[in-house]
Amino acid sequence: MGGGSKWIKAKMALGLKLNTCLYVPRTIEDAPPPPPPSARRFSDAISLSPTPPRNSDYGLVQMPTTPTPSSSGLLLPRHSSNSSKKTCAICLGSMKPGHGHAIFTAECSHTFHFHCITSNVKHGKQSCPICRVKWKEIPCQSPATNKSQGRVRINNVSWPQNDAWTSVTRLLPPPRVDVNRHISSVFHAMEPGVFDDDELISDQSTVTDKTSSCNDLTVGRSTGMVEVKTYPEVSAVPKSASHSNFTALIHLKAPVTYGLQHSGICEGGLPLPSQTCRAPVDLVTLLDVSGSMAGTKLALLKRAMGFVIQNLGPSDRLSVIAFSSIARRLFPLRKMTDNGRLEALQAVNSLSASGGTNIAESLRKAAKVMTERKWKNPVSSIILFSDGQDTYTFRRPNDGNTCTSNPSLVPVSMHLNDASSLHIPVHAFGFGADHDAVSMHSVSETSGGTFSFIEAENVIQDAFAQCIGGLLSVVVQELRVEVECINPVLHLSSIKSGSYKNSLAMDKRKGIIEVGDLYAEEERDFLVTIDIPIDGSSDEMSLLKVRCIYKDPVSKILVTLNAANDIKIQRPIVTGPVVVSMEVDRQRNRLQSARAMEEARVAAEHGDLASAVSVLENSRRKLSETESARAGDRLCVLLDAELREMQERMANLRVYETSGRAYVLSGLSSHSWQRATARGDSTHSMSQAYLTPSMVDMVNQSQTMLFGNPSPRSPTRPTRSFAAQPQPK
């Protein structure tokens, strides 16, 4: 049987085929009452099959038993621990005898899972996590030897024996393995000292000094170039007047994807992964499999990873790192061919939940994968998913009044502004009410990635889909924007670029914005301010010229692109009524709203929720009085809705700590990078300002595959920064 046929059956067995949903059984006594209207937004979006899915080739698939209702309407395994002695204080998992875990009782009488406490000791902690008594007798664990294989097993993650997803994996036919390629068990094999075992990339042509200069291009003439538009705040300033902090807008839009996507039809009518002329990706996913992930959460995470694996192409490479008390690389960077996908699915489906949460070690291992690989695809990225707090390395200060990173949590090689860094973004996904939103946000901010807040289990897959929809459509890399004053009397006052690094020359005549990668049709807006003096020498003044330099990730050509028009204004003796540019006004509103969000967050972290709500209310009022808001601009409508949602999530301290903090930080991440993030219980309710068509297509595909038919929700669609308008003069 060919590899393609086996891949089809794997997808069918895993529920990736259309019209197949995840089955989670429920018992009669555990059936929850109908959720209140406020909770239905978490449960309405997911459909649970009343009977287990049956595959004609493999028979009935067994599913987990003994579920219990969760707050979102889904079902989670029951954890019956009514006393602290029945619950491990490290992983919060059950410590019932006979459940396959050794139990350690300390001299202070507190009990823990043996593997949890030995992991604590391994990281230098020699006191009781509960009472802090210094221990005289220290528990330690020696590696268990696999006698049959003659090697040491150092993987402390417990792999399930009766998990439903493992049952599916057992039914998969063995993949056809290349005889020239050695495949060993990813679960028991010792990790190599150096991660240089990544799979060979077929095309590793040397980057040459190929350049392309595109001077004086007419805006919009070529769909293969970055579009550059410029807008002055006003079109005229009187000769006898000066204008402090005069604002000019630089608007960029990335080109469309390279060519059309072609979907073939394989056996059984299932679509093959889309093939398109795009830059291949090296992707490392860090998956939290701590004890709190047990049950439906882990099952849905596996399904989301199945969606990611399905949508990666044969030139893309994937490596998965699972982490709990320790981090373990399941397999090296491997091309997602038919065999590669099967092996990746088998590894992911074998995961089980136990132990604590060691985010820092997973990040260090991801950095090791990226730094020590022999080959490199043009695009590289890391996805981090966690529902808890790092219990081994880093604890956020109690006041929460900082979003800066801790060097011990984020490896130096991942710092975006470090000269020797990888420049590989970490896109962090914080799930549920218990994750450390501040730490997750700082990880993404430090590395140049985004932070998404997933509030409900049923949108994990959609959130991943939105992210990879962008990663699989990178069309611009290493983009740098250069701004230069034309008139000799002018100097740059400031560049407002959010989280993008900018710098001004010593004489303040030139400025640079380091933008980096852009997804297909993604947009960026930057505001530049200058001081315009009194000048009666001419009727027109040239202000600024803009140039973009970037690399095409497919052809590796370095492109230099000059804007079609310099930014100019008229200098008449007398001007008519002042008309502010709608485009500039819109972006001012975006920045003003983002500042209000940050100010409100700081107030909320200090416990002053009343002031936080007041700040957001004042921002909404100012927004409503602007010209663009009065004109019904869609971005302004979205900003107002987002500010209102944040007010509601700051209603009281409990709401803020369980969802408000993460929601605000995800919004700040989105606005600072001008890139879509998942927020709350939906991937698209508040982030449409930055959604790209590729993201929308991937989310819609995720929802179609999840529900078996087009989603009943309103179609996701991106909001463009600029509607069809006359070109600026």
JSON list of N, CA and C in Angstrom, two decimals, residues 81-129:
[
{"chain": "A", "resi": 81, "resn": "SER", "atom": "N", "xyz": [-9.99, 14.01, 44.15]},
{"chain": "A", "resi": 81, "resn": "SER", "atom": "CA", "xyz": [-9.05, 14.24, 45.23]},
{"chain": "A", "resi": 81, "resn": "SER", "atom": "C", "xyz": [-9.65, 15.26, 46.17]},
{"chain": "A", "resi": 82, "resn": "ASN", "atom": "N", "xyz": [-10.14, 14.77, 47.29]},
{"chain": "A", "resi": 82, "resn": "ASN", "atom": "CA", "xyz": [-10.81, 15.65, 48.24]},
{"chain": "A", "resi": 82, "resn": "ASN", "atom": "C", "xyz": [-9.89, 16.15, 49.32]},
{"chain": "A", "resi": 83, "resn": "SER", "atom": "N", "xyz": [-8.68, 15.71, 49.36]},
{"chain": "A", "resi": 83, "resn": "SER", "atom": "CA", "xyz": [-7.74, 16.18, 50.36]},
{"chain": "A", "resi": 83, "resn": "SER", "atom": "C", "xyz": [-6.40, 16.42, 49.72]},
{"chain": "A", "resi": 84, "resn": "SER", "atom": "N", "xyz": [-5.57, 17.24, 50.39]},
{"chain": "A", "resi": 84, "resn": "SER", "atom": "CA", "xyz": [-4.26, 17.55, 49.84]},
{"chain": "A", "resi": 84, "resn": "SER", "atom": "C", "xyz": [-3.38, 16.33, 49.76]},
{"chain": "A", "resi": 85, "resn": "LYS", "atom": "N", "xyz": [-3.65, 15.31, 50.63]},
{"chain": "A", "resi": 85, "resn": "LYS", "atom": "CA", "xyz": [-2.82, 14.12, 50.60]},
{"chain": "A", "resi": 85, "resn": "LYS", "atom": "C", "xyz": [-3.09, 13.27, 49.38]},
{"chain": "A", "resi": 86, "resn": "LYS", "atom": "N", "xyz": [-4.21, 13.47, 48.71]},
{"chain": "A", "resi": 86, "resn": "LYS", "atom": "CA", "xyz": [-4.52, 12.71, 47.51]},
{"chain": "A", "resi": 86, "resn": "LYS", "atom": "C", "xyz": [-4.14, 13.46, 46.25]},
{"chain": "A", "resi": 87, "resn": "THR", "atom": "N", "xyz": [-3.59, 14.66, 46.40]},
{"chain": "A", "resi": 87, "resn": "THR", "atom": "CA", "xyz": [-3.23, 15.48, 45.24]},
{"chain": "A", "resi": 87, "resn": "THR", "atom": "C", "xyz": [-1.77, 15.89, 45.34]},
{"chain": "A", "resi": 88, "resn": "CYS", "atom": "N", "xyz": [-1.03, 15.69, 44.27]},
{"chain": "A", "resi": 88, "resn": "CYS", "atom": "CA", "xyz": [0.36, 16.12, 44.23]},
{"chain": "A", "resi": 88, "resn": "CYS", "atom": "C", "xyz": [0.41, 17.64, 44.15]},
{"chain": "A", "resi": 89, "resn": "ALA", "atom": "N", "xyz": [1.10, 18.28, 45.07]},
{"chain": "A", "resi": 89, "resn": "ALA", "atom": "CA", "xyz": [1.14, 19.75, 45.11]},
{"chain": "A", "resi": 89, "resn": "ALA", "atom": "C", "xyz": [1.95, 20.33, 43.97]},
{"chain": "A", "resi": 90, "resn": "ILE", "atom": "N", "xyz": [2.70, 19.50, 43.25]},
{"chain": "A", "resi": 90, "resn": "ILE", "atom": "CA", "xyz": [3.52, 20.00, 42.15]},
{"chain": "A", "resi": 90, "resn": "ILE", "atom": "C", "xyz": [2.75, 20.00, 40.84]},
{"chain": "A", "resi": 91, "resn": "CYS", "atom": "N", "xyz": [2.14, 18.85, 40.51]},
{"chain": "A", "resi": 91, "resn": "CYS", "atom": "CA", "xyz": [1.43, 18.75, 39.23]},
{"chain": "A", "resi": 91, "resn": "CYS", "atom": "C", "xyz": [-0.08, 18.81, 39.40]},
{"chain": "A", "resi": 92, "resn": "LEU", "atom": "N", "xyz": [-0.56, 18.79, 40.66]},
{"chain": "A", "resi": 92, "resn": "LEU", "atom": "CA", "xyz": [-1.98, 18.82, 40.98]},
{"chain": "A", "resi": 92, "resn": "LEU", "atom": "C", "xyz": [-2.71, 17.57, 40.48]},
{"chain": "A", "resi": 93, "resn": "GLY", "atom": "N", "xyz": [-1.95, 16.52, 40.19]},
{"chain": "A", "resi": 93, "resn": "GLY", "atom": "CA", "xyz": [-2.55, 15.28, 39.73]},
{"chain": "A", "resi": 93, "resn": "GLY", "atom": "C", "xyz": [-2.88, 14.35, 40.90]},
{"chain": "A", "resi": 94, "resn": "SER", "atom": "N", "xyz": [-3.73, 13.38, 40.64]},
{"chain": "A", "resi": 94, "resn": "SER", "atom": "CA", "xyz": [-4.15, 12.43, 41.67]},
{"chain": "A", "resi": 94, "resn": "SER", "atom": "C", "xyz": [-2.99, 11.54, 42.08]},
{"chain": "A", "resi": 95, "resn": "MET", "atom": "N", "xyz": [-2.97, 11.18, 43.38]},
{"chain": "A", "resi": 95, "resn": "MET", "atom": "CA", "xyz": [-1.93, 10.28, 43.89]},
{"chain": "A", "resi": 95, "resn": "MET", "atom": "C", "xyz": [-2.54, 9.00, 44.44]},
{"chain": "A", "resi": 96, "resn": "LYS", "atom": "N", "xyz": [-3.56, 8.49, 43.77]},
{"chain": "A", "resi": 96, "resn": "LYS", "atom": "CA", "xyz": [-4.17, 7.24, 44.20]},
{"chain": "A", "resi": 96, "resn": "LYS", "atom": "C", "xyz": [-3.19, 6.08, 44.01]},
{"chain": "A", "resi": 97, "resn": "PRO", "atom": "N", "xyz": [-3.09, 5.21, 44.99]},
{"chain": "A", "resi": 97, "resn": "PRO", "atom": "CA", "xyz": [-2.22, 4.03, 44.84]},
{"chain": "A", "resi": 97, "resn": "PRO", "atom": "C", "xyz": [-2.70, 3.16, 43.68]},
{"chain": "A", "resi": 98, "resn": "GLY", "atom": "N", "xyz": [-1.75, 2.55, 43.01]},
{"chain": "A", "resi": 98, "resn": "GLY", "atom": "CA", "xyz": [-2.10, 1.64, 41.93]},
{"chain": "A", "resi": 98, "resn": "GLY", "atom": "C", "xyz": [-2.34, 2.31, 40.60]},
{"chain": "A", "resi": 99, "resn": "HIS", "atom": "N", "xyz": [-2.05, 3.64, 40.51]},
{"chain": "A", "resi": 99, "resn": "HIS", "atom": "CA", "xyz": [-2.26, 4.34, 39.24]},
{"chain": "A", "resi": 99, "resn": "HIS", "atom": "C", "xyz": [-0.98, 4.44, 38.43]},
{"chain": "A", "resi": 100, "resn": "GLY", "atom": "N", "xyz": [0.01, 3.65, 38.76]},
{"chain": "A", "resi": 100, "resn": "GLY", "atom": "CA", "xyz": [1.21, 3.59, 37.93]},
{"chain": "A", "resi": 100, "resn": "GLY", "atom": "C", "xyz": [2.25, 4.64, 38.26]},
{"chain": "A", "resi": 101, "resn": "HIS", "atom": "N", "xyz": [2.09, 5.38, 39.36]},
{"chain": "A", "resi": 101, "resn": "HIS", "atom": "CA", "xyz": [3.06, 6.40, 39.76]},
{"chain": "A", "resi": 101, "resn": "HIS", "atom": "C", "xyz": [3.57, 6.09, 41.16]},
{"chain": "A", "resi": 102, "resn": "ALA", "atom": "N", "xyz": [4.88, 6.11, 41.34]},
{"chain": "A", "resi": 102, "resn": "ALA", "atom": "CA", "xyz": [5.45, 5.96, 42.68]},
{"chain": "A", "resi": 102, "resn": "ALA", "atom": "C", "xyz": [5.15, 7.22, 43.49]},
{"chain": "A", "resi": 103, "resn": "ILE", "atom": "N", "xyz": [4.88, 7.03, 44.79]},
{"chain": "A", "resi": 103, "resn": "ILE", "atom": "CA", "xyz": [4.53, 8.15, 45.66]},
{"chain": "A", "resi": 103, "resn": "ILE", "atom": "C", "xyz": [5.63, 8.31, 46.71]},
{"chain": "A", "resi": 104, "resn": "PHE", "atom": "N", "xyz": [6.10, 9.53, 46.88]},
{"chain": "A", "resi": 104, "resn": "PHE", "atom": "CA", "xyz": [7.17, 9.83, 47.83]},
{"chain": "A", "resi": 104, "resn": "PHE", "atom": "C", "xyz": [6.60, 10.59, 49.02]},
{"chain": "A", "resi": 105, "resn": "THR", "atom": "N", "xyz": [6.86, 10.11, 50.23]},
{"chain": "A", "resi": 105, "resn": "THR", "atom": "CA", "xyz": [6.45, 10.79, 51.45]},
{"chain": "A", "resi": 105, "resn": "THR", "atom": "C", "xyz": [7.69, 11.37, 52.11]},
{"chain": "A", "resi": 106, "resn": "ALA", "atom": "N", "xyz": [7.72, 12.68, 52.25]},
{"chain": "A", "resi": 106, "resn": "ALA", "atom": "CA", "xyz": [8.89, 13.36, 52.81]},
{"chain": "A", "resi": 106, "resn": "ALA", "atom": "C", "xyz": [8.89, 13.26, 54.32]},
{"chain": "A", "resi": 107, "resn": "GLU", "atom": "N", "xyz": [10.01, 13.63, 54.94]},
{"chain": "A", "resi": 107, "resn": "GLU", "atom": "CA", "xyz": [10.15, 13.57, 56.39]},
{"chain": "A", "resi": 107, "resn": "GLU", "atom": "C", "xyz": [9.21, 14.55, 57.09]},
{"chain": "A", "resi": 108, "resn": "CYS", "atom": "N", "xyz": [8.69, 15.54, 56.33]},
{"chain": "A", "resi": 108, "resn": "CYS", "atom": "CA", "xyz": [7.72, 16.48, 56.89]},
{"chain": "A", "resi": 108, "resn": "CYS", "atom": "C", "xyz": [6.29, 15.96, 56.74]},
{"chain": "A", "resi": 109, "resn": "SER", "atom": "N", "xyz": [6.14, 14.76, 56.21]},
{"chain": "A", "resi": 109, "resn": "SER", "atom": "CA", "xyz": [4.88, 14.03, 56.03]},
{"chain": "A", "resi": 109, "resn": "SER", "atom": "C", "xyz": [4.10, 14.43, 54.79]},
{"chain": "A", "resi": 110, "resn": "HIS", "atom": "N", "xyz": [4.56, 15.39, 54.01]},
{"chain": "A", "resi": 110, "resn": "HIS", "atom": "CA", "xyz": [3.88, 15.75, 52.76]},
{"chain": "A", "resi": 110, "resn": "HIS", "atom": "C", "xyz": [4.25, 14.75, 51.67]},
{"chain": "A", "resi": 111, "resn": "THR", "atom": "N", "xyz": [3.28, 14.46, 50.80]},
{"chain": "A", "resi": 111, "resn": "THR", "atom": "CA", "xyz": [3.49, 13.44, 49.76]},
{"chain": "A", "resi": 111, "resn": "THR", "atom": "C", "xyz": [3.40, 14.06, 48.37]},
{"chain": "A", "resi": 112, "resn": "PHE", "atom": "N", "xyz": [4.15, 13.45, 47.44]},
{"chain": "A", "resi": 112, "resn": "PHE", "atom": "CA", "xyz": [4.22, 13.93, 46.06]},
{"chain": "A", "resi": 112, "resn": "PHE", "atom": "C", "xyz": [4.44, 12.73, 45.14]},
{"chain": "A", "resi": 113, "resn": "HIS", "atom": "N", "xyz": [4.14, 12.93, 43.85]},
{"chain": "A", "resi": 113, "resn": "HIS", "atom": "CA", "xyz": [4.59, 11.94, 42.87]},
{"chain": "A", "resi": 113, "resn": "HIS", "atom": "C", "xyz": [6.11, 11.88, 42.92]},
{"chain": "A", "resi": 114, "resn": "PHE", "atom": "N", "xyz": [6.66, 10.69, 42.88]},
{"chain": "A", "resi": 114, "resn": "PHE", "atom": "CA", "xyz": [8.11, 10.56, 42.97]},
{"chain": "A", "resi": 114, "resn": "PHE", "atom": "C", "xyz": [8.81, 11.26, 41.81]},
{"chain": "A", "resi": 115, "resn": "HIS", "atom": "N", "xyz": [8.25, 11.11, 40.58]},
{"chain": "A", "resi": 115, "resn": "HIS", "atom": "CA", "xyz": [8.92, 11.73, 39.42]},
{"chain": "A", "resi": 115, "resn": "HIS", "atom": "C", "xyz": [8.83, 13.26, 39.48]},
{"chain": "A", "resi": 116, "resn": "CYS", "atom": "N", "xyz": [7.76, 13.78, 40.12]},
{"chain": "A", "resi": 116, "resn": "CYS", "atom": "CA", "xyz": [7.64, 15.24, 40.24]},
{"chain": "A", "resi": 116, "resn": "CYS", "atom": "C", "xyz": [8.67, 15.80, 41.20]},
{"chain": "A", "resi": 117, "resn": "ILE", "atom": "N", "xyz": [8.82, 15.14, 42.36]},
{"chain": "A", "resi": 117, "resn": "ILE", "atom": "CA", "xyz": [9.72, 15.68, 43.37]},
{"chain": "A", "resi": 117, "resn": "ILE", "atom": "C", "xyz": [11.19, 15.48, 42.97]},
{"chain": "A", "resi": 118, "resn": "THR", "atom": "N", "xyz": [11.49, 14.39, 42.28]},
{"chain": "A", "resi": 118, "resn": "THR", "atom": "CA", "xyz": [12.88, 14.21, 41.82]},
{"chain": "A", "resi": 118, "resn": "THR", "atom": "C", "xyz": [13.23, 15.22, 40.76]},
{"chain": "A", "resi": 119, "resn": "SER", "atom": "N", "xyz": [12.25, 15.62, 39.94]},
{"chain": "A", "resi": 119, "resn": "SER", "atom": "CA", "xyz": [12.51, 16.67, 38.96]},
{"chain": "A", "resi": 119, "resn": "SER", "atom": "C", "xyz": [12.78, 17.98, 39.66]},
{"chain": "A", "resi": 120, "resn": "ASN", "atom": "N", "xyz": [12.06, 18.25, 40.77]},
{"chain": "A", "resi": 120, "resn": "ASN", "atom": "CA", "xyz": [12.33, 19.44, 41.57]},
{"chain": "A", "resi": 120, "resn": "ASN", "atom": "C", "xyz": [13.77, 19.43, 42.08]},
{"chain": "A", "resi": 121, "resn": "VAL", "atom": "N", "xyz": [14.17, 18.28, 42.62]},
{"chain": "A", "resi": 121, "resn": "VAL", "atom": "CA", "xyz": [15.53, 18.16, 43.16]},
{"chain": "A", "resi": 121, "resn": "VAL", "atom": "C", "xyz": [16.56, 18.34, 42.06]},
{"chain": "A", "resi": 122, "resn": "LYS", "atom": "N", "xyz": [16.24, 17.79, 40.89]},
{"chain": "A", "resi": 122, "resn": "LYS", "atom": "CA", "xyz": [17.15, 17.92, 39.75]},
{"chain": "A", "resi": 122, "resn": "LYS", "atom": "C", "xyz": [17.44, 19.37, 39.42]},
{"chain": "A", "resi": 123, "resn": "HIS", "atom": "N", "xyz": [16.43, 20.23, 39.65]},
{"chain": "A", "resi": 123, "resn": "HIS", "atom": "CA", "xyz": [16.59, 21.65, 39.36]},
{"chain": "A", "resi": 123, "resn": "HIS", "atom": "C", "xyz": [17.07, 22.45, 40.58]},
{"chain": "A", "resi": 124, "resn": "GLY", "atom": "N", "xyz": [17.64, 21.75, 41.58]},
{"chain": "A", "resi": 124, "resn": "GLY", "atom": "CA", "xyz": [18.30, 22.43, 42.68]},
{"chain": "A", "resi": 124, "resn": "GLY", "atom": "C", "xyz": [17.43, 22.74, 43.88]},
{"chain": "A", "resi": 125, "resn": "LYS", "atom": "N", "xyz": [16.21, 22.26, 43.92]},
{"chain": "A", "resi": 125, "resn": "LYS", "atom": "CA", "xyz": [15.31, 22.55, 45.03]},
{"chain": "A", "resi": 125, "resn": "LYS", "atom": "C", "xyz": [15.36, 21.40, 46.04]},
{"chain": "A", "resi": 126, "resn": "GLN", "atom": "N", "xyz": [15.78, 21.70, 47.28]},
{"chain": "A", "resi": 126, "resn": "GLN", "atom": "CA", "xyz": [15.97, 20.68, 48.29]},
{"chain": "A", "resi": 126, "resn": "GLN", "atom": "C", "xyz": [15.13, 20.93, 49.54]},
{"chain": "A", "resi": 127, "resn": "SER", "atom": "N", "xyz": [13.99, 21.55, 49.36]},
{"chain": "A", "resi": 127, "resn": "SER", "atom": "CA", "xyz": [13.07, 21.79, 50.46]},
{"chain": "A", "resi": 127, "resn": "SER", "atom": "C", "xyz": [11.66, 21.43, 50.02]},
{"chain": "A", "resi": 128, "resn": "CYS", "atom": "N", "xyz": [10.77, 21.25, 50.98]},
{"chain": "A", "resi": 128, "resn": "CYS", "atom": "CA", "xyz": [9.40, 20.87, 50.69]},
{"chain": "A", "resi": 128, "resn": "CYS", "atom": "C", "xyz": [8.67, 22.00, 49.97]},
{"chain": "A", "resi": 129, "resn": "PRO", "atom": "N", "xyz": [8.04, 21.75, 48.82]},
{"chain": "A", "resi": 129, "resn": "PRO", "atom": "CA", "xyz": [7.31, 22.80, 48.10]},
{"chain": "A", "resi": 129, "resn": "PRO", "atom": "C", "xyz": [6.13, 23.37, 48.88]}
]
